[in-house]
PDB file of C-alpha atoms and ligand atoms in Angstrom:
ATOM      1  CA  GLN A   1      10.101  36.876  28.229  1.00  0.00           C
ATOM      2  CA  LEU A   2       8.973  34.625  31.056  1.00  0.00           C
ATOM      3  CA  ARG A   3      12.103  31.899  32.290  1.00  0.00           C
ATOM      4  CA  VAL A   4      10.785  28.225  32.759  1.00  0.00           C
ATOM      5  CA  ALA A   5      12.037  25.932  35.166  1.00  0.00           C
ATOM      6  CA  VAL A   6      11.162  21.803  34.800  1.00  0.00           C
ATOM      7  CA  PHE A   7      11.951  20.226  38.290  1.00  0.00           C
ATOM      8  CA  ALA A   8      10.990  16.236  37.152  1.00  0.00           C
ATOM      9  CA  SER A   9      12.942  12.446  38.586  1.00  0.00           C
ATOM     10  CA  GLY A  10      11.738  10.136  35.804  1.00  0.00           C
ATOM     11  CA  GLN A  11      10.694   9.628  32.729  1.00  0.00           C
ATOM     12  CA  GLY A  12       9.635  13.498  31.527  1.00  0.00           C
ATOM     13  CA  SER A  13       7.191  12.672  29.031  1.00  0.00           C
ATOM     14  CA  ASN A  14       5.884  16.364  30.131  1.00  0.00           C
ATOM     15  CA  PHE A  15       9.335  17.880  30.095  1.00  0.00           C
ATOM     16  CA  GLN A  16       9.674  16.658  26.268  1.00  0.00           C
ATOM     17  CA  ALA A  17       5.625  17.721  25.720  1.00  0.00           C
ATOM     18  CA  LEU A  18       7.160  21.419  27.124  1.00  0.00           C
ATOM     19  CA  ALA A  19      10.192  21.568  25.501  1.00  0.00           C
ATOM     20  CA  ASP A  20       8.465  20.893  22.052  1.00  0.00           C
ATOM     21  CA  ALA A  21       6.188  23.634  22.471  1.00  0.00           C
ATOM     22  CA  ALA A  22       9.483  25.564  23.612  1.00  0.00           C
ATOM     23  CA  ALA A  23      11.331  25.195  20.554  1.00  0.00           C
ATOM     24  CA  ASP A  24       7.830  25.937  18.505  1.00  0.00           C
ATOM     25  CA  GLY A  25       7.404  28.981  19.907  1.00  0.00           C
ATOM     26  CA  LYS A  26       4.193  27.822  22.154  1.00  0.00           C
ATOM     27  CA  LEU A  27       4.991  28.407  25.278  1.00  0.00           C
ATOM     28  CA  GLY A  28       4.957  31.902  26.089  1.00  0.00           C
ATOM     29  CA  GLY A  29       8.604  31.428  27.671  1.00  0.00           C
ATOM     30  CA  SER A  30      12.032  29.862  27.272  1.00  0.00           C
ATOM     31  CA  ILE A  31      13.034  26.537  29.413  1.00  0.00           C
ATOM     32  CA  GLU A  32      15.823  27.758  31.432  1.00  0.00           C
ATOM     33  CA  LEU A  33      16.824  25.290  33.277  1.00  0.00           C
ATOM     34  CA  LEU A  34      15.886  21.118  34.927  1.00  0.00           C
ATOM     35  CA  VAL A  35      16.176  20.720  38.264  1.00  0.00           C
ATOM     36  CA  CYS A  36      16.856  16.103  38.362  1.00  0.00           C
ATOM     37  CA  ASP A  37      17.170  14.665  41.693  1.00  0.00           C
ATOM     38  CA  ARG A  38      18.343  11.305  39.400  1.00  0.00           C
ATOM     39  CA  ALA A  39      21.078  11.266  37.563  1.00  0.00           C
ATOM     40  CA  SER A  40      19.621   7.727  35.561  1.00  0.00           C
ATOM     41  CA  ALA A  41      16.725   9.825  35.158  1.00  0.00           C
ATOM     42  CA  PRO A  42      15.737   9.215  30.908  1.00  0.00           C
ATOM     43  CA  VAL A  43      14.522  13.027  31.445  1.00  0.00           C
ATOM     44  CA  VAL A  44      18.034  13.747  31.956  1.00  0.00           C
ATOM     45  CA  GLU A  45      18.908  12.547  28.354  1.00  0.00           C
ATOM     46  CA  ARG A  46      15.875  14.700  27.138  1.00  0.00           C
ATOM     47  CA  ALA A  47      17.189  17.975  28.692  1.00  0.00           C
ATOM     48  CA  ARG A  48      20.977  16.927  27.194  1.00  0.00           C
ATOM     49  CA  ARG A  49      19.373  16.044  23.263  1.00  0.00           C
ATOM     50  CA  ALA A  50      17.034  19.805  23.752  1.00  0.00           C
ATOM     51  CA  GLY A  51      19.920  21.385  24.557  1.00  0.00           C
ATOM     52  CA  ILE A  52      18.736  22.373  27.998  1.00  0.00           C
ATOM     53  CA  ASP A  53      21.388  23.020  31.201  1.00  0.00           C
ATOM     54  CA  ALA A  54      20.570  20.445  33.935  1.00  0.00           C
ATOM     55  CA  TRP A  55      20.912  21.235  37.253  1.00  0.00           C
ATOM     56  CA  VAL A  56      21.289  17.064  38.641  1.00  0.00           C
ATOM     57  CA  PHE A  57      21.612  16.400  42.397  1.00  0.00           C
ATOM     58  CA  ASP A  58      22.276  13.695  45.022  1.00  0.00           C
ATOM     59  CA  SER A  59      19.797  14.289  47.956  1.00  0.00           C
ATOM     60  CA  SER A  60      21.866  12.020  49.597  1.00  0.00           C
ATOM     61  CA  ALA A  61      24.964  14.108  49.621  1.00  0.00           C
ATOM     62  CA  TYR A  62      23.441  17.147  51.852  1.00  0.00           C
ATOM     63  CA  ALA A  63      22.263  17.579  55.542  1.00  0.00           C
ATOM     64  CA  SER A  64      18.442  18.195  54.603  1.00  0.00           C
ATOM     65  CA  ARG A  65      15.933  19.210  51.954  1.00  0.00           C
ATOM     66  CA  GLU A  66      16.745  22.871  53.618  1.00  0.00           C
ATOM     67  CA  ALA A  67      20.461  22.618  52.108  1.00  0.00           C
ATOM     68  CA  TYR A  68      19.589  21.322  48.368  1.00  0.00           C
ATOM     69  CA  GLU A  69      16.853  23.361  48.085  1.00  0.00           C
ATOM     70  CA  GLY A  70      18.673  26.353  49.090  1.00  0.00           C
ATOM     71  CA  GLU A  71      21.363  25.655  46.250  1.00  0.00           C
ATOM     72  CA  ILE A  72      18.511  24.941  43.796  1.00  0.00           C
ATOM     73  CA  LEU A  73      17.316  28.547  44.777  1.00  0.00           C
ATOM     74  CA  ALA A  74      20.084  30.328  44.682  1.00  0.00           C
ATOM     75  CA  GLU A  75      20.533  28.876  40.522  1.00  0.00           C
ATOM     76  CA  LEU A  76      16.558  29.870  39.337  1.00  0.00           C
ATOM     77  CA  GLN A  77      17.502  32.872  41.109  1.00  0.00           C
ATOM     78  CA  ARG A  78      20.254  33.357  39.010  1.00  0.00           C
ATOM     79  CA  ARG A  79      18.656  32.790  36.382  1.00  0.00           C
ATOM     80  CA  GLY A  80      16.104  34.773  36.396  1.00  0.00           C
ATOM     81  CA  VAL A  81      13.300  31.747  36.682  1.00  0.00           C
ATOM     82  CA  GLY A  82       9.526  33.419  36.704  1.00  0.00           C
ATOM     83  CA  LEU A  83       7.663  29.709  36.990  1.00  0.00           C
ATOM     84  CA  VAL A  84       8.720  26.764  38.188  1.00  0.00           C
ATOM     85  CA  VAL A  85       7.048  23.886  37.134  1.00  0.00           C
ATOM     86  CA  LEU A  86       6.681  20.093  38.481  1.00  0.00           C
ATOM     87  CA  ALA A  87       6.626  17.946  35.900  1.00  0.00           C
ATOM     88  CA  GLY A  88       6.651  13.647  38.014  1.00  0.00           C
ATOM     89  CA  TYR A  89       9.396  15.252  40.738  1.00  0.00           C
ATOM     90  CA  MET A  90       8.657  12.628  43.115  1.00  0.00           C
ATOM     91  CA  ARG A  91       9.741  15.182  46.370  1.00  0.00           C
ATOM     92  CA  ILE A  92       7.867  16.549  48.987  1.00  0.00           C
ATOM     93  CA  LEU A  93       9.189  20.530  49.349  1.00  0.00           C
ATOM     94  CA  THR A  94      10.154  22.762  51.949  1.00  0.00           C
ATOM     95  CA  PRO A  95       9.051  26.036  52.768  1.00  0.00           C
ATOM     96  CA  VAL A  96      12.815  27.011  51.350  1.00  0.00           C
ATOM     97  CA  LEU A  97      11.354  26.765  47.153  1.00  0.00           C
ATOM     98  CA  VAL A  98       7.868  26.955  48.576  1.00  0.00           C
ATOM     99  CA  ASP A  99       7.347  29.859  49.543  1.00  0.00           C
ATOM    100  CA  ALA A 100       9.588  31.706  47.156  1.00  0.00           C
ATOM    101  CA  TYR A 101       8.172  31.325  44.334  1.00  0.00           C
ATOM    102  CA  ALA A 102       4.048  31.257  45.788  1.00  0.00           C
ATOM    103  CA  GLY A 103       1.932  31.058  43.382  1.00  0.00           C
ATOM    104  CA  ARG A 104       5.291  31.068  41.177  1.00  0.00           C
ATOM    105  CA  MET A 105       5.153  27.358  41.047  1.00  0.00           C
ATOM    106  CA  ILE A 106       2.834  24.818  39.455  1.00  0.00           C
ATOM    107  CA  ASN A 107       2.413  20.954  39.055  1.00  0.00           C
ATOM    108  CA  ILE A 108       0.366  18.211  37.143  1.00  0.00           C
ATOM    109  CA  HIS A 109      -0.872  15.584  38.949  1.00  0.00           C
ATOM    110  CA  PRO A 110      -2.198  11.681  37.396  1.00  0.00           C
ATOM    111  CA  SER A 111      -6.208  11.939  38.966  1.00  0.00           C
ATOM    112  CA  LEU A 112      -8.537  13.988  40.115  1.00  0.00           C
ATOM    113  CA  LEU A 113      -7.853  16.316  42.981  1.00  0.00           C
ATOM    114  CA  PRO A 114      -8.535  15.972  45.495  1.00  0.00           C
ATOM    115  CA  ALA A 115      -8.426  12.215  45.290  1.00  0.00           C
ATOM    116  CA  PHE A 116      -5.842  10.519  45.002  1.00  0.00           C
ATOM    117  CA  PRO A 117      -2.618  11.957  46.143  1.00  0.00           C
ATOM    118  CA  GLY A 118       0.836  10.770  45.969  1.00  0.00           C
ATOM    119  CA  MET A 119       3.070   8.302  44.522  1.00  0.00           C
ATOM    120  CA  HIS A 120       0.504   5.944  42.639  1.00  0.00           C
ATOM    121  CA  ALA A 121      -2.788   7.524  41.607  1.00  0.00           C
ATOM    122  CA  ILE A 122      -2.908   5.686  38.806  1.00  0.00           C
ATOM    123  CA  ARG A 123      -3.273   2.253  40.299  1.00  0.00           C
ATOM    124  CA  GLN A 124      -4.871   4.025  42.827  1.00  0.00           C
ATOM    125  CA  ALA A 125      -7.539   4.647  40.855  1.00  0.00           C
ATOM    126  CA  LEU A 126      -7.713   1.044  38.987  1.00  0.00           C
ATOM    127  CA  ASN A 127      -7.815  -0.824  42.139  1.00  0.00           C
ATOM    128  CA  TYR A 128     -10.752   1.989  43.886  1.00  0.00           C
ATOM    129  CA  GLY A 129     -12.926   0.805  40.779  1.00  0.00           C
ATOM    130  CA  VAL A 130     -13.230   5.157  39.995  1.00  0.00           C
ATOM    131  CA  LYS A 131     -15.157   5.038  36.368  1.00  0.00           C
ATOM    132  CA  VAL A 132     -13.729   8.772  36.523  1.00  0.00           C
ATOM    133  CA  THR A 133     -10.147   9.789  36.394  1.00  0.00           C
ATOM    134  CA  GLY A 134      -8.049  12.423  35.552  1.00  0.00           C
ATOM    135  CA  VAL A 135      -5.613  15.276  34.555  1.00  0.00           C
ATOM    136  CA  THR A 136      -5.687  18.021  37.547  1.00  0.00           C
ATOM    137  CA  ILE A 137      -2.942  21.083  37.346  1.00  0.00           C
ATOM    138  CA  HIS A 138      -2.587  22.568  40.265  1.00  0.00           C
ATOM    139  CA  PHE A 139      -0.724  26.051  42.035  1.00  0.00           C
ATOM    140  CA  VAL A 140       1.798  24.582  44.948  1.00  0.00           C
ATOM    141  CA  ASP A 141       1.417  25.412  48.672  1.00  0.00           C
ATOM    142  CA  GLY A 142       2.979  23.043  50.426  1.00  0.00           C
ATOM    143  CA  GLY A 143       1.222  19.672  50.965  1.00  0.00           C
ATOM    144  CA  LEU A 144       1.362  16.533  48.851  1.00  0.00           C
ATOM    145  CA  ASP A 145      -0.175  17.580  45.484  1.00  0.00           C
ATOM    146  CA  SER A 146      -2.487  20.089  47.069  1.00  0.00           C
ATOM    147  CA  GLY A 147      -3.367  23.415  46.048  1.00  0.00           C
ATOM    148  CA  PRO A 148      -5.985  25.800  43.906  1.00  0.00           C
ATOM    149  CA  ILE A 149      -6.767  23.593  41.053  1.00  0.00           C
ATOM    150  CA  ILE A 150      -6.117  25.295  37.605  1.00  0.00           C
ATOM    151  CA  ALA A 151      -7.066  23.092  35.118  1.00  0.00           C
ATOM    152  CA  GLN A 152      -8.347  19.423  35.326  1.00  0.00           C
ATOM    153  CA  ARG A 153      -9.653  17.052  32.595  1.00  0.00           C
ATOM    154  CA  ALA A 154     -11.597  13.630  32.913  1.00  0.00           C
ATOM    155  CA  LEU A 155     -11.079  10.089  31.243  1.00  0.00           C
ATOM    156  CA  GLU A 156     -13.676   7.378  31.729  1.00  0.00           C
ATOM    157  CA  ILE A 157     -11.868   4.482  32.803  1.00  0.00           C
ATOM    158  CA  GLY A 158     -13.011   1.002  29.966  1.00  0.00           C
ATOM    159  CA  GLU A 159     -14.727  -2.084  31.654  1.00  0.00           C
ATOM    160  CA  GLY A 160     -11.330  -4.077  32.366  1.00  0.00           C
ATOM    161  CA  GLU A 161      -8.495  -1.144  31.238  1.00  0.00           C
ATOM    162  CA  SER A 162      -5.448  -2.016  32.151  1.00  0.00           C
ATOM    163  CA  GLU A 163      -2.976   0.137  33.690  1.00  0.00           C
ATOM    164  CA  ALA A 164      -0.271   0.619  31.507  1.00  0.00           C
ATOM    165  CA  SER A 165      -3.804   1.915  29.100  1.00  0.00           C
ATOM    166  CA  LEU A 166      -4.504   3.730  31.695  1.00  0.00           C
ATOM    167  CA  ALA A 167      -1.251   5.401  31.998  1.00  0.00           C
ATOM    168  CA  GLU A 168      -1.188   5.775  28.159  1.00  0.00           C
ATOM    169  CA  ARG A 169      -3.950   8.060  28.168  1.00  0.00           C
ATOM    170  CA  ILE A 170      -3.323  10.020  31.560  1.00  0.00           C
ATOM    171  CA  HIS A 171      -0.095  10.665  30.069  1.00  0.00           C
ATOM    172  CA  ALA A 172      -1.203  11.936  26.978  1.00  0.00           C
ATOM    173  CA  ALA A 173      -3.605  13.767  28.241  1.00  0.00           C
ATOM    174  CA  GLU A 174      -1.115  15.725  30.770  1.00  0.00           C
ATOM    175  CA  ASN A 175       1.160  16.418  27.261  1.00  0.00           C
ATOM    176  CA  ALA A 176      -1.418  18.100  26.079  1.00  0.00           C
ATOM    177  CA  LEU A 177      -2.284  20.066  28.815  1.00  0.00           C
ATOM    178  CA  TYR A 178       0.687  21.276  30.632  1.00  0.00           C
ATOM    179  CA  PRO A 179       2.598  23.045  28.160  1.00  0.00           C
ATOM    180  CA  TRP A 180      -1.216  25.439  27.393  1.00  0.00           C
ATOM    181  CA  ALA A 181      -1.194  26.048  31.327  1.00  0.00           C
ATOM    182  CA  VAL A 182       2.099  27.213  31.134  1.00  0.00           C
ATOM    183  CA  ARG A 183       1.469  29.599  28.418  1.00  0.00           C
ATOM    184  CA  GLY A 184      -1.964  31.187  29.808  1.00  0.00           C
ATOM    185  CA  PHE A 185       0.746  31.403  33.264  1.00  0.00           C
ATOM    186  CA  ALA A 186       3.728  33.306  31.209  1.00  0.00           C
ATOM    187  CA  GLU A 187       0.491  35.785  28.895  1.00  0.00           C
ATOM    188  CA  GLY A 188      -1.028  36.764  32.586  1.00  0.00           C
ATOM    189  CA  ARG A 189      -4.179  34.973  32.247  1.00  0.00           C
ATOM    190  CA  ILE A 190      -3.685  32.326  34.934  1.00  0.00           C
ATOM    191  CA  SER A 191      -2.830  33.618  38.635  1.00  0.00           C
ATOM    192  CA  LEU A 192      -3.424  32.606  42.216  1.00  0.00           C
ATOM    193  CA  ASP A 193      -5.811  35.263  44.142  1.00  0.00           C
ATOM    194  CA  GLY A 194      -5.314  34.458  47.818  1.00  0.00           C
ATOM    195  CA  ARG A 195      -6.809  30.697  47.871  1.00  0.00           C
ATOM    196  CA  ARG A 196      -7.848  30.424  44.296  1.00  0.00           C
ATOM    197  CA  ALA A 197      -6.713  29.832  41.155  1.00  0.00           C
ATOM    198  CA  LEU A 198      -7.789  32.254  38.509  1.00  0.00           C
ATOM    199  CA  VAL A 199      -7.963  31.116  35.217  1.00  0.00           C
ATOM    200  CA  SER A 200      -9.558  34.038  32.992  1.00  0.00           C
ATOM    201  CA  ALA A 201     -12.007  33.041  29.840  1.00  0.00           C
ATOM    202  CA  GLY A 202      -9.421  34.744  27.422  1.00  0.00           C
ATOM    203  CA  ALA A 203      -7.422  30.846  28.162  1.00  0.00           C
ATOM    204  CA  GLY A 204      -9.910  28.936  26.826  1.00  0.00           C
ATOM    205  CA  ALA A 205     -10.859  25.716  27.169  1.00  0.00           C
ATOM    206  CA  GLY A 206      -7.016  24.298  27.218  1.00  0.00           C
ATOM    207  CA  ALA A 207      -4.451  21.759  24.884  1.00  0.00           C
ATOM    208  CA  ASP A 208      -6.370  22.696  21.866  1.00  0.00           C
ATOM    209  CA  ASP A 209      -6.495  25.642  20.796  1.00  0.00           C
ATOM    210  CA  ASP A 210      -3.379  27.821  19.884  1.00  0.00           C
TER     211      ASP A 210
HETATM  212  C1  GAR B 301       2.755  12.720  34.967  1.00  0.00           C
HETATM  213  O1  GAR B 301       2.494  11.088  35.182  1.00  0.00           O
HETATM  214  C2  GAR B 301       2.993  13.350  36.474  1.00  0.00           C
HETATM  215  O2  GAR B 301       0.603  13.309  36.235  1.00  0.00           O
HETATM  216  C3  GAR B 301       3.183  12.318  37.959  1.00  0.00           C
HETATM  217  O3  GAR B 301       4.777  11.673  37.807  1.00  0.00           O
HETATM  218  C4  GAR B 301       4.073  11.162  35.506  1.00  0.00           C
HETATM  219  C5  GAR B 301       5.432  12.228  35.958  1.00  0.00           C
HETATM  220  O4  GAR B 301       5.298  11.498  34.339  1.00  0.00           O
HETATM  221  N1  GAR B 301       3.065  13.311  38.728  1.00  0.00           N
HETATM  222  C6  GAR B 301       2.574  12.671  40.726  1.00  0.00           C
HETATM  223  O5  GAR B 301       2.524  11.638  40.289  1.00  0.00           O
HETATM  224  C7  GAR B 301       2.798  13.609  41.398  1.00  0.00           C
HETATM  225  N2  GAR B 301       2.628  12.946  42.429  1.00  0.00           N
HETATM  226  P1  GAR B 301       6.489  11.581  33.599  1.00  0.00           P
HETATM  227  O6  GAR B 301       8.087  11.964  33.737  1.00  0.00           O
HETATM  228  O7  GAR B 301       6.533  11.225  31.749  1.00  0.00           O
HETATM  229  O8  GAR B 301       6.476  13.763  32.580  1.00  0.00           O
END
């Protein structure tokens, strides 16, 4: 069975959706570990409640990103982790982790990439005035929110819609789509082939089918 590590820095709504899917036997794997760079993040409490181990670290205690990533990598290998799932992990990764998990690391982002990468995608889409935005899941390649795209969902922005309303709808779309992607990977229907993500027909339309 696939062993998954989730990396997160904040609220953890996606972590929760993945943990719930795992508890229901719908993830195609188990969540071995939460990796978090902020001890006070709500996601840490979510892990505790779900009975999932958390590896929480303080980046300022390390000389470099490579130093803490080396420790994380050792922990992932010790636990036999086969997929790293970034869920609101707000740090740029170095090749220490990106290369070790090439083709086995995915990210979710609250826009239709390559539009609006970075930390404030929802606000940027609203401020720009685009009429359609959405959610992207992609393999991680070491750039900022870049890498071969696995799946996207589009959402229309309502006239005069608030940031809170749009954020809520985006998070709901993310929470539905991410467990589907992890399951597709676990079942071998989603994989990386060079610079492209292969998503087989059997992976279905996503989110709603299981
Ligand atoms: C999600 O919207 C995710 O797409 C975003 O952080 C949020 C985390 O929410 N990630 C990025 O912006 C990556 N650049 P959550 O903590 O409730 O899962």
